[in-house]
């Protein structure tokens, strides 16, 4: 059984570096966000939803973010093959699903499929959507080429 949480799934230096760079990308856009590499409890119900080719991580804000319409960002990184089978290099990143979460559940979802726009009952503001899209673009760059060498906007 493969772990759901990013913290337990990283078994290579290259993947650890890419994950650390991904955290930096999010923190560059949202400095107050605190990373959580273990957003899921390790229990039978959670393990039921395990997906071998994904890494899940979260970012929690110190309070409510009215511009993002959430308290936390949950990111699911989907890869071409099982993350744990990759020994020496980073797996190929196929897509990202980013969710704006509260204690009540999901408020919006942005997937790197189609138009990359969030959908849901409580959407983030337009400038925040642009920041979220930038994070996703830069994560693709990190997993393909390493750390991007330009600064965030």
JSON list of C-alpha atoms in Angstrom, two decimals:
[
{"chain": "A", "resi": 1, "resn": "UNK", "atom": "CA", "xyz": [0.00, 0.00, 0.00]},
{"chain": "A", "resi": 2, "resn": "UNK", "atom": "CA", "xyz": [1.30, 3.43, -0.94]},
{"chain": "A", "resi": 3, "resn": "UNK", "atom": "CA", "xyz": [0.94, 6.42, 1.35]},
{"chain": "A", "resi": 4, "resn": "UNK", "atom": "CA", "xyz": [-1.39, 9.30, 0.49]},
{"chain": "A", "resi": 5, "resn": "UNK", "atom": "CA", "xyz": [0.62, 11.97, 2.29]},
{"chain": "A", "resi": 6, "resn": "UNK", "atom": "CA", "xyz": [3.58, 13.55, 0.53]},
{"chain": "A", "resi": 7, "resn": "UNK", "atom": "CA", "xyz": [5.75, 13.22, 3.65]},
{"chain": "A", "resi": 8, "resn": "UNK", "atom": "CA", "xyz": [5.52, 9.44, 3.64]},
{"chain": "A", "resi": 9, "resn": "UNK", "atom": "CA", "xyz": [5.77, 8.95, -0.13]},
{"chain": "A", "resi": 10, "resn": "UNK", "atom": "CA", "xyz": [9.06, 10.71, -0.87]},
{"chain": "A", "resi": 11, "resn": "UNK", "atom": "CA", "xyz": [11.83, 8.17, -1.29]},
{"chain": "A", "resi": 12, "resn": "UNK", "atom": "CA", "xyz": [14.31, 9.94, -3.57]},
{"chain": "A", "resi": 13, "resn": "UNK", "atom": "CA", "xyz": [16.44, 13.04, -3.31]},
{"chain": "A", "resi": 14, "resn": "UNK", "atom": "CA", "xyz": [15.14, 14.39, -6.63]},
{"chain": "A", "resi": 15, "resn": "UNK", "atom": "CA", "xyz": [11.52, 14.05, -5.55]},
{"chain": "A", "resi": 16, "resn": "UNK", "atom": "CA", "xyz": [12.28, 15.61, -2.16]},
{"chain": "A", "resi": 17, "resn": "UNK", "atom": "CA", "xyz": [13.95, 18.58, -3.88]},
{"chain": "A", "resi": 18, "resn": "UNK", "atom": "CA", "xyz": [11.01, 19.02, -6.26]},
{"chain": "A", "resi": 19, "resn": "UNK", "atom": "CA", "xyz": [8.57, 18.86, -3.36]},
{"chain": "A", "resi": 20, "resn": "UNK", "atom": "CA", "xyz": [10.59, 21.43, -1.39]},
{"chain": "A", "resi": 21, "resn": "UNK", "atom": "CA", "xyz": [10.64, 23.69, -4.45]},
{"chain": "A", "resi": 22, "resn": "UNK", "atom": "CA", "xyz": [6.87, 23.30, -4.79]},
{"chain": "A", "resi": 23, "resn": "UNK", "atom": "CA", "xyz": [6.45, 24.44, -1.19]},
{"chain": "A", "resi": 24, "resn": "UNK", "atom": "CA", "xyz": [8.62, 27.47, -1.95]},
{"chain": "A", "resi": 25, "resn": "UNK", "atom": "CA", "xyz": [6.47, 28.30, -5.00]},
{"chain": "A", "resi": 26, "resn": "UNK", "atom": "CA", "xyz": [3.30, 28.36, -2.91]},
{"chain": "A", "resi": 27, "resn": "UNK", "atom": "CA", "xyz": [4.96, 30.31, -0.09]},
{"chain": "A", "resi": 28, "resn": "UNK", "atom": "CA", "xyz": [6.24, 32.87, -2.61]},
{"chain": "A", "resi": 29, "resn": "UNK", "atom": "CA", "xyz": [2.64, 33.68, -3.60]},
{"chain": "A", "resi": 30, "resn": "UNK", "atom": "CA", "xyz": [1.12, 33.16, -0.13]},
{"chain": "A", "resi": 31, "resn": "UNK", "atom": "CA", "xyz": [3.81, 33.85, 2.51]},
{"chain": "A", "resi": 32, "resn": "UNK", "atom": "CA", "xyz": [1.47, 33.23, 5.46]},
{"chain": "A", "resi": 33, "resn": "UNK", "atom": "CA", "xyz": [0.59, 29.71, 4.27]},
{"chain": "A", "resi": 34, "resn": "UNK", "atom": "CA", "xyz": [2.06, 26.95, 6.45]},
{"chain": "A", "resi": 35, "resn": "UNK", "atom": "CA", "xyz": [2.88, 23.71, 4.59]},
{"chain": "A", "resi": 36, "resn": "UNK", "atom": "CA", "xyz": [1.56, 20.37, 5.77]},
{"chain": "A", "resi": 37, "resn": "UNK", "atom": "CA", "xyz": [3.06, 17.31, 4.10]},
{"chain": "A", "resi": 38, "resn": "UNK", "atom": "CA", "xyz": [0.72, 14.98, 6.00]},
{"chain": "A", "resi": 39, "resn": "UNK", "atom": "CA", "xyz": [-2.79, 16.38, 5.47]},
{"chain": "A", "resi": 40, "resn": "UNK", "atom": "CA", "xyz": [-4.50, 12.99, 5.85]},
{"chain": "A", "resi": 41, "resn": "UNK", "atom": "CA", "xyz": [-4.93, 10.76, 8.89]},
{"chain": "A", "resi": 42, "resn": "UNK", "atom": "CA", "xyz": [-3.52, 7.27, 8.57]},
{"chain": "A", "resi": 43, "resn": "UNK", "atom": "CA", "xyz": [-6.68, 5.25, 9.08]},
{"chain": "A", "resi": 44, "resn": "UNK", "atom": "CA", "xyz": [-8.57, 2.55, 7.14]},
{"chain": "A", "resi": 45, "resn": "UNK", "atom": "CA", "xyz": [-11.09, 5.02, 5.68]},
{"chain": "A", "resi": 46, "resn": "UNK", "atom": "CA", "xyz": [-8.35, 7.28, 4.31]},
{"chain": "A", "resi": 47, "resn": "UNK", "atom": "CA", "xyz": [-6.30, 4.35, 3.00]},
{"chain": "A", "resi": 48, "resn": "UNK", "atom": "CA", "xyz": [-9.40, 3.25, 1.06]},
{"chain": "A", "resi": 49, "resn": "UNK", "atom": "CA", "xyz": [-8.98, 6.39, -1.10]},
{"chain": "A", "resi": 50, "resn": "UNK", "atom": "CA", "xyz": [-5.24, 5.90, -1.64]},
{"chain": "A", "resi": 51, "resn": "UNK", "atom": "CA", "xyz": [-4.00, 6.58, -5.16]},
{"chain": "A", "resi": 52, "resn": "UNK", "atom": "CA", "xyz": [-0.53, 5.23, -5.92]},
{"chain": "A", "resi": 53, "resn": "UNK", "atom": "CA", "xyz": [0.44, 7.86, -8.49]},
{"chain": "A", "resi": 54, "resn": "UNK", "atom": "CA", "xyz": [-0.32, 10.92, -6.36]},
{"chain": "A", "resi": 55, "resn": "UNK", "atom": "CA", "xyz": [1.19, 13.06, -3.62]},
{"chain": "A", "resi": 56, "resn": "UNK", "atom": "CA", "xyz": [-1.05, 15.14, -1.37]},
{"chain": "A", "resi": 57, "resn": "UNK", "atom": "CA", "xyz": [0.04, 18.20, 0.58]},
{"chain": "A", "resi": 58, "resn": "UNK", "atom": "CA", "xyz": [-1.75, 21.14, 2.12]},
{"chain": "A", "resi": 59, "resn": "UNK", "atom": "CA", "xyz": [-1.15, 24.75, 3.07]},
{"chain": "A", "resi": 60, "resn": "UNK", "atom": "CA", "xyz": [-2.99, 26.28, 6.01]},
{"chain": "A", "resi": 61, "resn": "UNK", "atom": "CA", "xyz": [-3.58, 29.99, 6.49]},
{"chain": "A", "resi": 62, "resn": "UNK", "atom": "CA", "xyz": [-3.49, 31.56, 9.95]},
{"chain": "A", "resi": 63, "resn": "UNK", "atom": "CA", "xyz": [-7.17, 32.41, 9.56]},
{"chain": "A", "resi": 64, "resn": "UNK", "atom": "CA", "xyz": [-9.84, 32.88, 6.94]},
{"chain": "A", "resi": 65, "resn": "UNK", "atom": "CA", "xyz": [-8.60, 34.15, 3.55]},
{"chain": "A", "resi": 66, "resn": "UNK", "atom": "CA", "xyz": [-11.47, 36.19, 2.09]},
{"chain": "A", "resi": 67, "resn": "UNK", "atom": "CA", "xyz": [-9.63, 36.65, -1.21]},
{"chain": "A", "resi": 68, "resn": "UNK", "atom": "CA", "xyz": [-9.15, 32.89, -1.58]},
{"chain": "A", "resi": 69, "resn": "UNK", "atom": "CA", "xyz": [-12.47, 32.02, 0.11]},
{"chain": "A", "resi": 70, "resn": "UNK", "atom": "CA", "xyz": [-10.82, 29.30, 2.19]},
{"chain": "A", "resi": 71, "resn": "UNK", "atom": "CA", "xyz": [-8.66, 28.48, 5.22]},
{"chain": "A", "resi": 72, "resn": "UNK", "atom": "CA", "xyz": [-6.48, 25.87, 3.50]},
{"chain": "A", "resi": 73, "resn": "UNK", "atom": "CA", "xyz": [-5.25, 24.79, 0.10]},
{"chain": "A", "resi": 74, "resn": "UNK", "atom": "CA", "xyz": [-5.15, 21.06, -0.56]},
{"chain": "A", "resi": 75, "resn": "UNK", "atom": "CA", "xyz": [-2.96, 20.02, -3.49]},
{"chain": "A", "resi": 76, "resn": "UNK", "atom": "CA", "xyz": [-2.98, 16.64, -5.16]},
{"chain": "A", "resi": 77, "resn": "UNK", "atom": "CA", "xyz": [-0.09, 16.12, -7.56]},
{"chain": "A", "resi": 78, "resn": "UNK", "atom": "CA", "xyz": [-0.80, 13.33, -10.07]},
{"chain": "A", "resi": 79, "resn": "UNK", "atom": "CA", "xyz": [2.12, 11.54, -11.71]},
{"chain": "A", "resi": 80, "resn": "UNK", "atom": "CA", "xyz": [2.57, 9.31, -14.74]},
{"chain": "A", "resi": 81, "resn": "UNK", "atom": "CA", "xyz": [3.63, 6.32, -12.64]},
{"chain": "A", "resi": 82, "resn": "UNK", "atom": "CA", "xyz": [3.79, 5.32, -9.00]},
{"chain": "A", "resi": 83, "resn": "UNK", "atom": "CA", "xyz": [5.77, 7.85, -6.99]},
{"chain": "A", "resi": 84, "resn": "UNK", "atom": "CA", "xyz": [7.35, 5.23, -4.75]},
{"chain": "A", "resi": 85, "resn": "UNK", "atom": "CA", "xyz": [8.76, 3.31, -7.71]},
{"chain": "A", "resi": 86, "resn": "UNK", "atom": "CA", "xyz": [10.87, 6.27, -8.78]},
{"chain": "A", "resi": 87, "resn": "UNK", "atom": "CA", "xyz": [14.33, 5.86, -7.30]},
{"chain": "A", "resi": 88, "resn": "UNK", "atom": "CA", "xyz": [16.64, 8.36, -8.98]},
{"chain": "A", "resi": 89, "resn": "UNK", "atom": "CA", "xyz": [14.55, 10.99, -10.73]},
{"chain": "A", "resi": 90, "resn": "UNK", "atom": "CA", "xyz": [11.35, 12.90, -10.37]},
{"chain": "A", "resi": 91, "resn": "UNK", "atom": "CA", "xyz": [8.28, 11.27, -11.85]},
{"chain": "A", "resi": 92, "resn": "UNK", "atom": "CA", "xyz": [6.48, 13.06, -14.67]},
{"chain": "A", "resi": 93, "resn": "UNK", "atom": "CA", "xyz": [3.82, 15.42, -13.32]},
{"chain": "A", "resi": 94, "resn": "UNK", "atom": "CA", "xyz": [0.58, 14.90, -15.24]},
{"chain": "A", "resi": 95, "resn": "UNK", "atom": "CA", "xyz": [-1.66, 17.31, -13.39]},
{"chain": "A", "resi": 96, "resn": "UNK", "atom": "CA", "xyz": [-2.58, 19.18, -10.27]},
{"chain": "A", "resi": 97, "resn": "UNK", "atom": "CA", "xyz": [-5.89, 19.42, -8.47]},
{"chain": "A", "resi": 98, "resn": "UNK", "atom": "CA", "xyz": [-5.96, 22.31, -6.03]},
{"chain": "A", "resi": 99, "resn": "UNK", "atom": "CA", "xyz": [-8.86, 22.69, -3.61]},
{"chain": "A", "resi": 100, "resn": "UNK", "atom": "CA", "xyz": [-9.85, 25.59, -1.38]},
{"chain": "A", "resi": 101, "resn": "UNK", "atom": "CA", "xyz": [-10.97, 24.03, 1.90]},
{"chain": "A", "resi": 102, "resn": "UNK", "atom": "CA", "xyz": [-12.65, 24.99, 5.16]},
{"chain": "A", "resi": 103, "resn": "UNK", "atom": "CA", "xyz": [-13.79, 22.92, 8.12]},
{"chain": "A", "resi": 104, "resn": "UNK", "atom": "CA", "xyz": [-17.06, 22.48, 6.20]},
{"chain": "A", "resi": 105, "resn": "UNK", "atom": "CA", "xyz": [-15.29, 20.95, 3.19]},
{"chain": "A", "resi": 106, "resn": "UNK", "atom": "CA", "xyz": [-14.41, 21.98, -0.34]},
{"chain": "A", "resi": 107, "resn": "UNK", "atom": "CA", "xyz": [-15.34, 25.51, -1.45]},
{"chain": "A", "resi": 108, "resn": "UNK", "atom": "CA", "xyz": [-13.75, 25.45, -4.90]},
{"chain": "A", "resi": 109, "resn": "UNK", "atom": "CA", "xyz": [-11.53, 23.26, -7.08]},
{"chain": "A", "resi": 110, "resn": "UNK", "atom": "CA", "xyz": [-8.98, 24.18, -9.74]},
{"chain": "A", "resi": 111, "resn": "UNK", "atom": "CA", "xyz": [-7.61, 21.43, -12.00]},
{"chain": "A", "resi": 112, "resn": "UNK", "atom": "CA", "xyz": [-4.87, 21.72, -14.58]},
{"chain": "A", "resi": 113, "resn": "UNK", "atom": "CA", "xyz": [-7.19, 20.38, -17.22]},
{"chain": "A", "resi": 114, "resn": "UNK", "atom": "CA", "xyz": [-9.17, 22.43, -19.71]},
{"chain": "A", "resi": 115, "resn": "UNK", "atom": "CA", "xyz": [-9.21, 26.14, -18.90]},
{"chain": "A", "resi": 116, "resn": "UNK", "atom": "CA", "xyz": [-7.53, 25.89, -15.45]},
{"chain": "A", "resi": 117, "resn": "UNK", "atom": "CA", "xyz": [-10.33, 27.91, -13.86]},
{"chain": "A", "resi": 118, "resn": "UNK", "atom": "CA", "xyz": [-11.75, 27.20, -10.41]},
{"chain": "A", "resi": 119, "resn": "UNK", "atom": "CA", "xyz": [-15.23, 25.77, -10.06]},
{"chain": "A", "resi": 120, "resn": "UNK", "atom": "CA", "xyz": [-17.39, 25.65, -6.97]},
{"chain": "A", "resi": 121, "resn": "UNK", "atom": "CA", "xyz": [-19.84, 27.65, -4.88]},
{"chain": "A", "resi": 122, "resn": "UNK", "atom": "CA", "xyz": [-17.31, 30.10, -3.35]},
{"chain": "A", "resi": 123, "resn": "UNK", "atom": "CA", "xyz": [-14.65, 31.16, -5.86]},
{"chain": "A", "resi": 124, "resn": "UNK", "atom": "CA", "xyz": [-11.40, 33.01, -5.11]},
{"chain": "A", "resi": 125, "resn": "UNK", "atom": "CA", "xyz": [-10.92, 36.54, -6.42]},
{"chain": "A", "resi": 126, "resn": "UNK", "atom": "CA", "xyz": [-9.52, 36.93, -9.94]},
{"chain": "A", "resi": 127, "resn": "UNK", "atom": "CA", "xyz": [-6.03, 38.02, -8.87]},
{"chain": "A", "resi": 128, "resn": "UNK", "atom": "CA", "xyz": [-5.84, 35.01, -6.55]},
{"chain": "A", "resi": 129, "resn": "UNK", "atom": "CA", "xyz": [-6.85, 32.71, -9.41]},
{"chain": "A", "resi": 130, "resn": "UNK", "atom": "CA", "xyz": [-3.93, 34.10, -11.42]},
{"chain": "A", "resi": 131, "resn": "UNK", "atom": "CA", "xyz": [-1.58, 33.35, -8.51]},
{"chain": "A", "resi": 132, "resn": "UNK", "atom": "CA", "xyz": [-2.92, 29.80, -8.23]},
{"chain": "A", "resi": 133, "resn": "UNK", "atom": "CA", "xyz": [-2.48, 29.26, -11.97]},
{"chain": "A", "resi": 134, "resn": "UNK", "atom": "CA", "xyz": [1.09, 30.62, -11.75]},
{"chain": "A", "resi": 135, "resn": "UNK", "atom": "CA", "xyz": [1.87, 28.15, -8.95]},
{"chain": "A", "resi": 136, "resn": "UNK", "atom": "CA", "xyz": [0.61, 25.29, -11.11]},
{"chain": "A", "resi": 137, "resn": "UNK", "atom": "CA", "xyz": [2.64, 26.40, -14.15]},
{"chain": "A", "resi": 138, "resn": "UNK", "atom": "CA", "xyz": [5.77, 26.71, -12.04]},
{"chain": "A", "resi": 139, "resn": "UNK", "atom": "CA", "xyz": [5.21, 23.29, -10.46]},
{"chain": "A", "resi": 140, "resn": "UNK", "atom": "CA", "xyz": [5.12, 21.73, -13.91]},
{"chain": "A", "resi": 141, "resn": "UNK", "atom": "CA", "xyz": [8.41, 23.51, -14.64]},
{"chain": "A", "resi": 142, "resn": "UNK", "atom": "CA", "xyz": [9.96, 22.25, -11.39]},
{"chain": "A", "resi": 143, "resn": "UNK", "atom": "CA", "xyz": [9.04, 18.63, -12.04]},
{"chain": "A", "resi": 144, "resn": "UNK", "atom": "CA", "xyz": [10.23, 18.85, -15.65]},
{"chain": "A", "resi": 145, "resn": "UNK", "atom": "CA", "xyz": [13.36, 21.01, -15.42]},
{"chain": "A", "resi": 146, "resn": "UNK", "atom": "CA", "xyz": [14.12, 21.81, -11.79]},
{"chain": "A", "resi": 147, "resn": "UNK", "atom": "CA", "xyz": [13.62, 25.07, -9.92]},
{"chain": "A", "resi": 148, "resn": "UNK", "atom": "CA", "xyz": [12.43, 27.98, -12.12]},
{"chain": "A", "resi": 149, "resn": "UNK", "atom": "CA", "xyz": [14.93, 30.82, -12.10]},
{"chain": "A", "resi": 150, "resn": "UNK", "atom": "CA", "xyz": [12.50, 33.70, -12.49]},
{"chain": "A", "resi": 151, "resn": "UNK", "atom": "CA", "xyz": [10.79, 35.55, -9.65]},
{"chain": "A", "resi": 152, "resn": "UNK", "atom": "CA", "xyz": [7.08, 35.34, -8.91]},
{"chain": "A", "resi": 153, "resn": "UNK", "atom": "CA", "xyz": [4.81, 38.22, -9.75]}
]
